[in-house]
């Protein structure tokens, strides 16, 4: 999913992921949000294969105000935020901002979070344009829980003895010898955290700086953005009984000529990175046509290195010693042209677009496993799109489109690729077909959309995680996602509204080769099993949502509102084998929000919001991971599933004061 803030890429250039935790409370500064499934229009950063989210914080002019938010809830969760907006000052200048702090002990044991952020935006407007300088600063310190819990402990009526028997066959729990972890697992079950070192934390700062210029130049509108994003932080770990060779070290020799076989270590895995770039667009509205052309350039550099801050059996190792270091460098250049043409008045509209994108990614150095890193991938993509809108009336619209998109692999795809058979990682290609129909009446609206997304070399999660909790992915030669999306809304009464949506889909891989390791005495491994026409991992075939909104009471000063939402996510598989023993059952959630707001005649208002989540206390897991291995052939297979249990019934109270 491609995410932008004010048109600037938020996706990490190397991992392609979006870490919302790096910009805490961002939603409080959002003035506009657009979400689209599929390829969509040209955007900066990695290709929008699943969809795109466009976040806008540069809103319209508002009245001067100051807003304070205080919140508290389950798991010792707290939120404090203050925001301000000067409105329009002299000479067309306005200034708005926000400072936030969020903390929580977390549902999972020790999985605490300490988050802070600062947002500011200074804008200068004139008759034909404006310029804005935006700053977003974020810091997060979160205790890790990405290992999850063994799925067996989330099952109803599972006994302590059964958990102990399971642990006796688990490498992660010392084949039954890790008594401390096993006791914690039995005692806490769903809220168990595999990690118990007090500083097993991710600590990261991320800062965004953006300069935007919008200027009308005759018949055209020019848009220019300059930006830079900097980040630095580490993941601290305690490692028990590591080999000295894991750190390219030789065990120290004791006076009696003996040497320790292993050592305990505290290490930090660092990332120090920077992204900078520019975006230019020119919009030319003509009589029956609008032409938009633009381009973007960005450069990324990321320094990945490991630091030893303590080692038990190596007194000559100074804190701060680095044991690996490699640098990733990525250059992204793109240009596009988009045309909107009214073929038949305002009834039939054609939209066509073409994008050329060049990506050069290199990495050099030594990785965390002390293997040499040498990546040099130079890719050139052509991404065309054509669509048509048939606007029958102001209430009826039909549409169809076809688009081709390409996307480069992420850094972890290169590093985690299988080492056998000379396998290499390929870029992905997608052909996306969409067709839909929308009808809007006075008191109700409905839309149906059908899609087929055909992939070549799609990178799909195998169900396993790498050593920092990211999904391990592999290319599959041929796969597809197709389905139907239904959404509707109706005003049942002047005070009651219902909105809902349903998606039914097929998400299939033509052929998936499952690799199973055989941990026999020769430590052999083979590609043992081919699976045909299986489900893509983490892709439920059915999802649905329903939202009832009820205005309980309102007058000139006071408004009381209630909203009840129900969400359903169907069964999903943890890997690509369609094996029921490696799956997550479907789950349903019911949430309720009650809000009371009071507007004061002298200005300002007060709003109290009460959030009651998972009202029916449903015990479920929203995600997980799995791996299987052999010990002496296919008849000796072991499968281990780990899941991420979500909280049962919990709540939060928010008080908002605006002056």
XYZ file of C-alpha atoms in Angstrom:
659
model
C 0.000 0.000 0.000
C 1.481 3.307 -1.099
C 1.068 6.063 1.505
C 1.813 9.745 1.021
C 1.572 12.786 3.291
C 0.865 15.918 1.254
C 2.085 13.999 -1.795
C 5.405 13.059 -0.152
C 6.160 9.317 0.262
C 5.791 7.894 3.760
C 6.741 4.321 2.832
C 10.272 3.472 3.906
C 12.357 3.386 0.730
C 14.075 0.093 1.606
C 11.459 -1.949 3.482
C 8.509 -0.310 1.659
C 6.569 -0.554 4.920
C 4.749 2.240 6.719
C 5.441 2.552 10.442
C 2.631 4.722 11.786
C 4.192 4.514 15.242
C 6.969 6.840 14.020
C 4.433 9.698 13.730
C 2.246 9.328 16.832
C -1.183 11.011 16.823
C -0.841 11.961 13.148
C -4.611 11.614 12.743
C -5.147 14.692 14.903
C -3.509 16.815 12.182
C -5.194 15.228 9.160
C -7.511 17.515 7.171
C -8.148 15.152 4.256
C -7.834 11.427 3.570
C -8.293 9.466 0.339
C -8.138 5.663 0.229
C -8.188 3.687 -3.008
C -7.817 -0.015 -3.754
C -5.716 -1.149 -6.661
C -3.179 0.718 -8.775
C -4.727 4.191 -8.783
C -3.144 7.297 -10.305
C 0.585 8.009 -10.399
C 2.143 8.515 -7.018
C 5.651 8.748 -5.620
C 7.475 5.937 -3.863
C 6.918 2.174 -4.238
C 4.135 1.044 -6.575
C 0.588 0.935 -5.208
C -0.067 -2.777 -5.668
C -2.671 -3.217 -2.967
C -3.929 0.356 -2.805
C -3.005 3.910 -1.953
C -3.634 6.191 1.008
C -3.232 9.921 0.455
C -3.015 11.892 3.715
C -3.381 15.673 3.633
C -2.491 17.949 6.551
C -2.546 21.243 4.610
C -6.181 22.106 5.224
C -8.371 25.111 4.589
C -8.291 28.302 6.596
C -10.123 27.947 9.913
C -11.001 30.235 12.792
C -8.272 30.813 15.382
C -8.489 28.247 18.160
C -6.642 26.146 20.706
C -7.633 22.534 21.322
C -6.611 20.329 24.245
C -7.221 16.577 24.379
C -6.929 14.392 27.467
C -7.567 10.674 27.295
C -7.174 7.559 29.407
C -8.214 3.952 29.173
C -7.460 0.280 29.596
C -3.913 -1.008 30.122
C -2.835 2.298 31.693
C -3.175 4.046 28.355
C -2.941 7.839 28.291
C -3.087 10.525 25.634
C -2.308 14.227 25.992
C -2.420 16.587 23.054
C -2.599 20.313 22.433
C -3.107 21.871 19.010
C -3.501 25.389 17.736
C -4.350 27.378 14.630
C -3.888 31.133 14.310
C -6.304 31.487 11.414
C -5.410 34.084 8.809
C -3.039 36.723 10.153
C -1.798 39.838 8.380
C -0.049 39.447 5.010
C -1.753 36.082 4.382
C 0.209 34.182 7.022
C -1.202 31.359 9.156
C 0.419 28.981 11.593
C -0.919 25.751 13.065
C 0.574 22.915 15.052
C 0.177 20.107 17.546
C 2.172 18.476 20.344
C 1.198 14.995 21.551
C 2.251 12.350 24.033
C 0.818 8.826 24.169
C 1.743 5.997 26.538
C 0.428 2.545 27.382
C 1.423 -0.582 29.263
C -0.091 -2.633 26.447
C -2.310 -5.708 26.440
C 0.621 -8.103 26.056
C 2.932 -8.287 29.070
C 5.681 -5.652 29.005
C 4.597 -4.513 25.512
C 4.592 -0.884 26.581
C 4.832 2.184 24.383
C 6.057 5.718 24.937
C 5.293 7.978 21.986
C 5.683 11.705 21.384
C 5.289 13.962 18.371
C 5.322 17.585 17.233
C 3.647 18.986 14.113
C 3.907 22.552 12.777
C 2.875 24.207 9.522
C 3.596 27.791 8.496
C 1.700 29.013 5.416
C 1.967 32.197 3.367
C -0.880 32.845 0.915
C -1.311 35.335 -1.892
C -3.862 35.824 -4.643
C -2.410 33.313 -7.093
C -0.820 30.762 -4.787
C 0.706 29.796 -1.482
C 3.845 28.358 0.075
C 3.966 26.169 3.192
C 6.697 24.831 5.435
C 5.664 21.721 7.368
C 7.537 19.902 10.107
C 6.609 16.535 11.648
C 8.789 15.149 14.433
C 8.180 11.780 16.057
C 9.805 9.533 18.652
C 8.756 6.041 19.677
C 10.065 3.633 22.277
C 8.159 0.356 22.228
C 8.855 -2.882 24.044
C 8.941 -5.762 21.575
C 6.284 -8.458 21.291
C 6.613 -9.511 17.656
C 7.463 -13.112 18.544
C 3.806 -13.700 19.440
C 2.487 -16.562 21.566
C 2.140 -20.254 20.669
C -1.306 -20.746 19.170
C -1.923 -23.710 21.432
C -2.250 -21.504 24.531
C -5.120 -19.534 22.941
C -7.259 -22.645 22.585
C -10.107 -23.116 25.035
C -9.770 -25.711 27.810
C -6.101 -26.396 27.073
C -4.464 -27.793 30.191
C -1.146 -26.891 31.792
C 0.116 -30.398 31.094
C -0.689 -30.102 27.400
C 1.244 -26.824 27.234
C 4.220 -28.445 28.993
C 4.100 -31.370 26.564
C 4.050 -28.963 23.626
C 6.997 -26.972 25.028
C 8.994 -30.194 25.369
C 9.062 -30.371 21.576
C 9.722 -26.693 20.931
C 13.187 -25.359 20.180
C 12.091 -21.834 21.231
C 11.296 -23.091 24.742
C 14.450 -25.163 25.099
C 12.639 -28.459 24.448
C 11.099 -28.099 27.897
C 14.223 -26.864 29.702
C 13.411 -23.134 29.633
C 11.396 -23.392 32.848
C 11.127 -19.628 33.392
C 9.521 -18.966 30.001
C 7.321 -22.051 30.202
C 6.001 -21.039 33.639
C 5.237 -17.552 32.315
C 3.523 -19.058 29.269
C 1.306 -21.262 31.432
C 0.483 -18.463 33.866
C -0.246 -15.675 31.369
C -1.174 -17.566 28.203
C -2.687 -14.999 25.795
C -0.738 -12.092 27.285
C 2.567 -13.981 27.486
C 5.578 -12.178 26.035
C 8.472 -14.325 24.868
C 10.898 -11.508 25.654
C 11.836 -10.818 29.272
C 14.955 -8.629 29.030
C 13.983 -5.239 30.489
C 15.242 -3.215 27.503
C 14.084 -5.392 24.604
C 12.923 -2.210 22.897
C 12.705 -0.450 19.578
C 13.775 3.183 19.978
C 13.494 5.387 16.915
C 13.270 9.059 15.935
C 11.832 10.172 12.619
C 11.645 13.765 11.354
C 9.852 15.058 8.254
C 10.442 18.458 6.641
C 8.372 19.572 3.648
C 8.280 22.764 1.565
C 5.295 23.091 -0.786
C 4.679 25.765 -3.411
C 1.425 26.175 -5.333
C 1.352 28.888 -8.004
C -0.981 29.784 -10.864
C 0.994 30.730 -13.982
C -1.426 31.886 -16.649
C -3.490 28.951 -17.862
C -1.630 26.422 -15.712
C -1.208 25.547 -12.052
C 2.290 24.679 -10.853
C 3.035 22.550 -7.829
C 6.510 22.027 -6.362
C 7.531 20.111 -3.243
C 10.944 19.741 -1.630
C 11.300 17.326 1.253
C 13.632 15.395 3.484
C 12.967 12.632 6.019
C 15.589 11.642 8.570
C 15.499 8.732 10.968
C 17.774 7.094 13.489
C 17.214 4.389 16.068
C 17.936 0.888 17.248
C 16.463 -2.420 18.325
C 18.118 -3.572 21.573
C 18.297 -7.290 22.326
C 19.608 -9.598 25.027
C 21.052 -12.765 23.536
C 21.769 -15.794 25.691
C 24.560 -18.234 24.876
C 25.560 -16.851 21.480
C 28.604 -18.166 19.715
C 31.582 -15.810 19.559
C 31.735 -16.442 15.816
C 28.322 -14.741 15.490
C 30.213 -11.504 16.158
C 33.396 -12.385 14.270
C 35.188 -12.827 17.604
C 37.431 -15.467 19.128
C 36.616 -16.737 22.606
C 38.969 -15.330 25.262
C 41.462 -17.696 26.828
C 41.366 -18.149 30.615
C 44.571 -18.554 32.708
C 43.934 -22.301 32.925
C 43.968 -22.429 29.090
C 40.214 -23.046 28.919
C 37.794 -20.882 26.968
C 34.033 -20.304 27.239
C 31.965 -21.987 24.542
C 29.336 -19.224 24.378
C 28.591 -15.821 25.843
C 25.623 -13.672 26.801
C 25.385 -10.464 24.780
C 23.437 -7.220 24.746
C 23.417 -5.703 21.294
C 21.740 -2.936 19.340
C 20.832 -3.178 15.672
C 20.891 0.342 14.282
C 19.396 2.140 11.308
C 20.512 5.681 10.506
C 18.867 6.895 7.317
C 17.859 9.882 5.226
C 15.508 10.430 2.309
C 15.448 13.644 0.288
C 13.709 14.568 -2.921
C 11.521 16.829 -5.017
C 8.171 16.624 -6.810
C 6.944 18.845 -9.643
C 3.513 18.871 -11.302
C 1.842 21.093 -13.889
C -1.933 21.091 -14.406
C -3.309 22.609 -17.629
C -7.115 22.830 -17.837
C -8.380 23.166 -21.412
C -11.919 23.433 -22.783
C -12.718 19.695 -22.912
C -9.491 18.315 -21.566
C -7.232 18.520 -18.542
C -3.567 17.615 -18.830
C -1.438 16.892 -15.785
C 2.277 16.247 -16.145
C 4.907 15.824 -13.497
C 8.005 14.173 -12.216
C 9.730 13.161 -9.007
C 13.257 12.489 -7.811
C 14.358 10.992 -4.510
C 17.565 9.642 -3.011
C 17.804 7.428 0.050
C 20.750 6.310 2.128
C 20.446 3.924 5.040
C 23.288 2.823 7.315
C 22.587 -0.531 8.987
C 25.017 -1.524 11.706
C 25.210 -3.616 14.838
C 26.656 -2.453 18.144
C 27.775 -4.603 21.074
C 27.025 -2.735 24.302
C 27.842 -5.602 26.709
C 29.370 -9.059 26.448
C 29.757 -11.378 29.435
C 32.917 -13.294 28.484
C 34.841 -10.692 26.523
C 36.175 -8.035 28.835
C 38.394 -6.575 26.116
C 35.354 -5.787 23.916
C 34.584 -2.132 24.474
C 30.963 -0.947 24.545
C 30.132 0.538 21.172
C 32.053 -2.057 19.158
C 30.400 -2.633 15.770
C 30.158 -6.181 14.494
C 28.472 -5.522 11.125
C 27.876 -2.522 8.878
C 26.268 -2.095 5.468
C 24.787 0.796 3.541
C 21.747 0.810 1.294
C 21.466 3.444 -1.437
C 18.335 3.966 -3.537
C 17.625 6.453 -6.323
C 14.018 6.784 -7.562
C 13.179 8.903 -10.633
C 9.752 9.033 -12.278
C 7.773 11.096 -14.779
C 4.122 10.895 -15.807
C 1.472 12.493 -17.960
C -2.265 12.165 -17.321
C -5.089 13.254 -19.617
C -8.783 13.659 -18.791
C -10.915 14.151 -21.906
C -14.690 14.649 -22.141
C -15.618 12.639 -25.217
C -19.374 13.243 -25.106
C -20.053 16.397 -23.156
C -20.240 15.604 -19.461
C -21.483 12.047 -20.081
C -18.489 10.051 -21.305
C -15.038 10.830 -19.926
C -11.760 9.161 -20.859
C -8.782 9.102 -18.491
C -5.384 7.909 -19.646
C -2.029 7.961 -17.914
C 1.516 6.803 -18.499
C 4.339 6.705 -15.974
C 8.003 5.886 -16.477
C 9.908 5.022 -13.313
C 13.587 4.213 -12.803
C 14.813 2.582 -9.596
C 18.446 1.919 -8.746
C 19.098 0.092 -5.475
C 22.527 -0.860 -4.230
C 23.729 -2.238 -0.899
C 27.262 -3.026 0.178
C 28.904 -4.241 3.371
C 28.387 -6.985 5.934
C 24.937 -8.027 7.204
C 23.871 -9.069 10.722
C 24.633 -12.738 9.961
C 28.182 -11.649 8.950
C 27.467 -12.471 5.305
C 28.696 -10.092 2.627
C 25.973 -7.891 1.172
C 26.317 -6.960 -2.469
C 23.126 -5.811 -4.201
C 22.993 -3.856 -7.445
C 19.556 -3.797 -9.064
C 18.745 -1.292 -11.821
C 15.078 -1.398 -12.866
C 13.059 0.554 -15.435
C 9.259 0.394 -15.305
C 6.511 1.545 -17.662
C 3.153 1.868 -15.901
C 0.198 2.784 -18.165
C -3.457 3.153 -17.202
C -6.661 3.848 -19.096
C -10.177 4.262 -17.773
C -13.598 5.480 -18.781
C -16.416 7.084 -16.774
C -20.002 6.896 -18.003
C -21.973 9.552 -16.132
C -25.636 8.853 -16.919
C -26.933 11.501 -14.540
C -25.965 13.334 -11.383
C -26.935 10.215 -9.430
C -25.697 7.411 -11.691
C -22.152 6.567 -12.739
C -20.449 3.583 -14.317
C -16.700 3.149 -14.650
C -14.080 0.745 -15.946
C -10.294 0.784 -16.028
C -7.230 -1.308 -16.711
C -3.773 -0.541 -15.370
C -0.317 -2.079 -15.402
C 2.034 -1.532 -12.478
C 5.484 -2.770 -11.536
C 7.206 -2.742 -8.167
C 10.724 -3.404 -6.975
C 11.579 -5.905 -4.203
C 12.158 -4.661 -0.671
C 15.552 -4.826 1.026
C 14.552 -7.860 3.111
C 13.470 -9.723 -0.058
C 17.030 -9.535 -1.362
C 18.576 -10.507 1.982
C 16.131 -13.281 2.938
C 15.906 -14.969 -0.462
C 16.507 -18.738 -0.420
C 20.156 -19.626 -0.797
C 19.649 -22.919 -2.638
C 19.154 -23.454 -6.353
C 20.568 -20.095 -7.370
C 17.223 -18.451 -6.670
C 17.001 -14.730 -7.365
C 14.406 -12.136 -6.477
C 12.384 -10.651 -9.311
C 10.334 -7.465 -9.436
C 6.553 -7.801 -9.433
C 4.143 -6.948 -12.250
C 0.409 -6.409 -11.896
C -2.413 -6.004 -14.416
C -5.420 -4.545 -12.602
C -8.941 -4.663 -14.118
C -11.778 -2.733 -12.453
C -15.416 -2.161 -13.348
C -18.156 -0.674 -11.200
C -21.495 1.075 -10.903
C -22.632 3.711 -8.397
C -26.095 5.104 -7.644
C -26.790 8.003 -5.299
C -30.360 8.843 -4.270
C -31.644 11.445 -1.855
C -31.551 9.211 1.230
C -29.483 6.231 0.160
C -26.526 5.282 -2.026
C -24.993 2.029 -3.225
C -22.015 0.878 -5.258
C -20.793 -2.392 -6.697
C -17.262 -2.958 -7.940
C -15.607 -5.966 -9.511
C -11.861 -6.395 -9.825
C -9.315 -8.850 -11.138
C -5.648 -8.381 -10.254
C -3.332 -10.615 -12.272
C 0.244 -10.912 -10.956
C 3.514 -12.087 -12.385
C 6.202 -12.872 -9.786
C 4.110 -11.548 -6.904
C 6.111 -11.414 -3.663
C 4.048 -13.330 -1.133
C 4.593 -13.911 2.580
C 5.657 -17.489 3.303
C 4.337 -17.362 6.865
C 7.823 -17.161 8.380
C 9.546 -14.168 9.983
C 13.130 -13.044 9.708
C 15.276 -12.195 12.725
C 13.699 -8.754 13.244
C 10.070 -9.795 12.827
C 9.515 -8.923 9.161
C 7.688 -11.349 6.876
C 9.845 -13.510 4.655
C 8.540 -13.329 1.071
C 9.192 -15.256 -2.132
C 8.191 -14.770 -5.767
C 5.404 -16.955 -7.116
C 5.284 -17.102 -10.942
C 1.518 -16.728 -11.359
C -1.191 -15.590 -8.960
C -4.325 -13.483 -8.852
C -6.758 -11.665 -6.607
C -10.330 -11.124 -7.768
C -13.559 -10.240 -6.081
C -16.659 -8.141 -5.733
C -17.020 -5.161 -3.411
C -20.425 -3.950 -2.243
C -21.022 -0.809 -0.234
C -24.164 1.045 0.713
C -25.493 3.736 3.014
C -29.010 4.726 3.951
C -30.602 7.404 6.111
C -33.152 5.285 7.981
C -34.463 8.264 9.925
C -33.500 11.888 10.361
C -31.461 10.737 13.371
C -30.373 7.253 12.230
C -27.905 6.287 9.502
C -26.498 2.918 8.434
C -23.399 2.267 6.327
C -21.979 -1.092 5.348
C -19.654 -2.903 3.009
C -18.842 -6.456 1.980
C -15.973 -7.910 -0.034
C -15.995 -11.474 -1.342
C -12.800 -12.547 -3.052
C -10.626 -15.323 -4.434
C -6.884 -14.973 -3.805
C -5.009 -17.808 -5.452
C -1.515 -19.034 -6.355
C -1.241 -21.324 -9.375
C 1.772 -23.193 -8.010
C 3.540 -22.756 -4.685
C 6.678 -24.713 -3.786
C 6.978 -25.280 -0.041
C 10.504 -25.742 1.257
C 10.850 -27.970 4.306
C 14.119 -28.346 6.210
C 15.009 -31.828 7.386
C 17.025 -31.559 10.607
C 18.458 -35.047 10.409
C 22.051 -35.776 11.242
C 23.231 -34.581 7.823
C 21.177 -31.349 8.063
C 19.779 -31.737 4.567
C 17.104 -29.541 3.041
C 14.977 -29.987 -0.034
C 12.094 -28.451 -1.936
C 9.758 -31.206 -0.952
C 6.160 -30.219 -1.642
C 4.403 -28.461 -4.524
C 0.947 -27.022 -3.862
C -1.477 -26.227 -6.692
C -4.192 -23.538 -6.682
C -3.762 -22.584 -3.028
C -4.910 -19.498 -1.128
C -2.558 -16.536 -0.741
C -1.507 -16.131 2.870
C -3.196 -13.471 5.030
C -5.935 -12.933 2.429
C -9.397 -13.643 3.879
C -12.042 -14.492 1.271
C -14.759 -12.575 3.120
C -14.700 -9.298 5.030
C -17.596 -7.072 6.029
C -18.441 -4.040 8.145
C -21.605 -2.375 9.429
C -21.934 1.018 11.135
C -25.090 2.408 12.760
C -25.041 6.066 13.726
C -27.754 7.465 16.016
C -28.209 11.070 17.050
C -29.692 10.598 20.522
C -30.300 14.264 21.310
C -29.496 17.668 19.917
C -30.366 21.319 20.383
C -28.545 24.588 19.812
C -25.934 23.801 22.453
C -25.830 20.073 23.220
C -25.502 17.038 20.961
C -25.430 13.384 22.048
C -24.446 10.778 19.443
C -23.910 7.021 19.482
C -22.225 4.804 16.897
C -22.195 0.999 16.841
C -19.822 -0.720 14.427
C -19.524 -4.408 13.622
C -16.636 -5.846 11.645
C -16.059 -9.365 10.394
C -12.840 -10.852 9.011
C -13.008 -14.354 7.580
C -10.636 -17.256 7.949
C -7.103 -16.659 6.683
C -4.090 -18.889 6.204
C -0.704 -18.254 7.817
C 1.173 -19.592 4.792
C 0.434 -20.519 1.185
C -0.391 -24.216 1.581
C -4.150 -23.865 2.372
C -3.477 -26.098 5.362
C -6.202 -25.719 8.003
C -3.693 -26.453 10.762
C -1.835 -23.274 9.737
C -4.730 -20.841 9.759
C -6.490 -18.186 11.810
C -10.234 -18.567 12.361
C -12.560 -15.760 11.354
C -13.556 -13.231 13.983
C -16.215 -10.613 14.611
C -15.877 -7.385 16.580
C -18.445 -4.974 17.992
C -17.374 -1.481 19.051
C -19.406 1.415 20.389
C -18.687 5.146 20.679
C -20.820 7.510 22.744
C -20.070 11.220 22.456
C -21.533 14.256 24.202
C -20.610 17.715 22.913
C -21.549 21.128 24.277
C -21.044 24.385 22.371
C -20.724 27.581 24.382
C -22.366 30.787 23.194
C -19.221 32.764 23.966
C -17.218 30.447 21.737
C -15.503 27.094 22.163
C -16.909 23.695 22.905
C -16.427 20.660 25.101
C -16.692 17.063 23.906
C -16.601 13.820 25.875
C -16.132 10.578 23.913
C -16.400 7.107 25.433
C -15.014 4.206 23.370
C -16.140 0.684 24.267
C -14.190 -1.806 22.135
C -14.826 -5.507 21.562
C -18.081 -5.279 23.495
C -18.769 -9.020 23.421
C -15.270 -9.825 24.724
C -14.399 -11.991 21.722
C -11.027 -13.731 22.030
C -9.263 -13.623 18.670
C -5.916 -13.252 16.941
C -5.585 -10.910 13.976
C -2.221 -12.106 12.666
C 0.485 -14.687 13.178
C 3.306 -16.700 11.673
C 4.193 -20.346 11.148
C 6.974 -22.693 10.219
C 7.245 -26.439 9.667
C 10.246 -28.725 9.629
C 11.129 -32.404 9.389
C 13.330 -34.690 11.408
C 13.787 -37.862 9.411
C 11.348 -37.539 6.519
C 7.816 -36.434 5.716
C 6.332 -38.677 8.381
C 8.135 -36.683 11.069
C 6.839 -33.180 10.416
C 6.467 -30.572 13.148
C 4.437 -27.389 12.656
C 4.619 -24.462 15.048
C 2.129 -21.587 14.876
C 2.543 -18.307 16.706
C -0.244 -15.746 16.855
C -0.826 -12.203 18.096
C -3.799 -12.263 20.497
C -5.852 -9.082 20.604
C -7.458 -7.521 23.661
C -10.875 -8.565 24.872
C -13.323 -5.970 26.139
C -11.554 -2.652 26.756
C -12.252 1.054 26.630
C -10.977 4.588 26.395
C -12.296 8.002 27.413
C -11.385 11.181 25.536
C -12.077 14.752 26.660
C -11.632 17.483 24.031
C -11.713 21.179 24.917
C -11.656 23.832 22.189
C -11.234 27.520 22.944
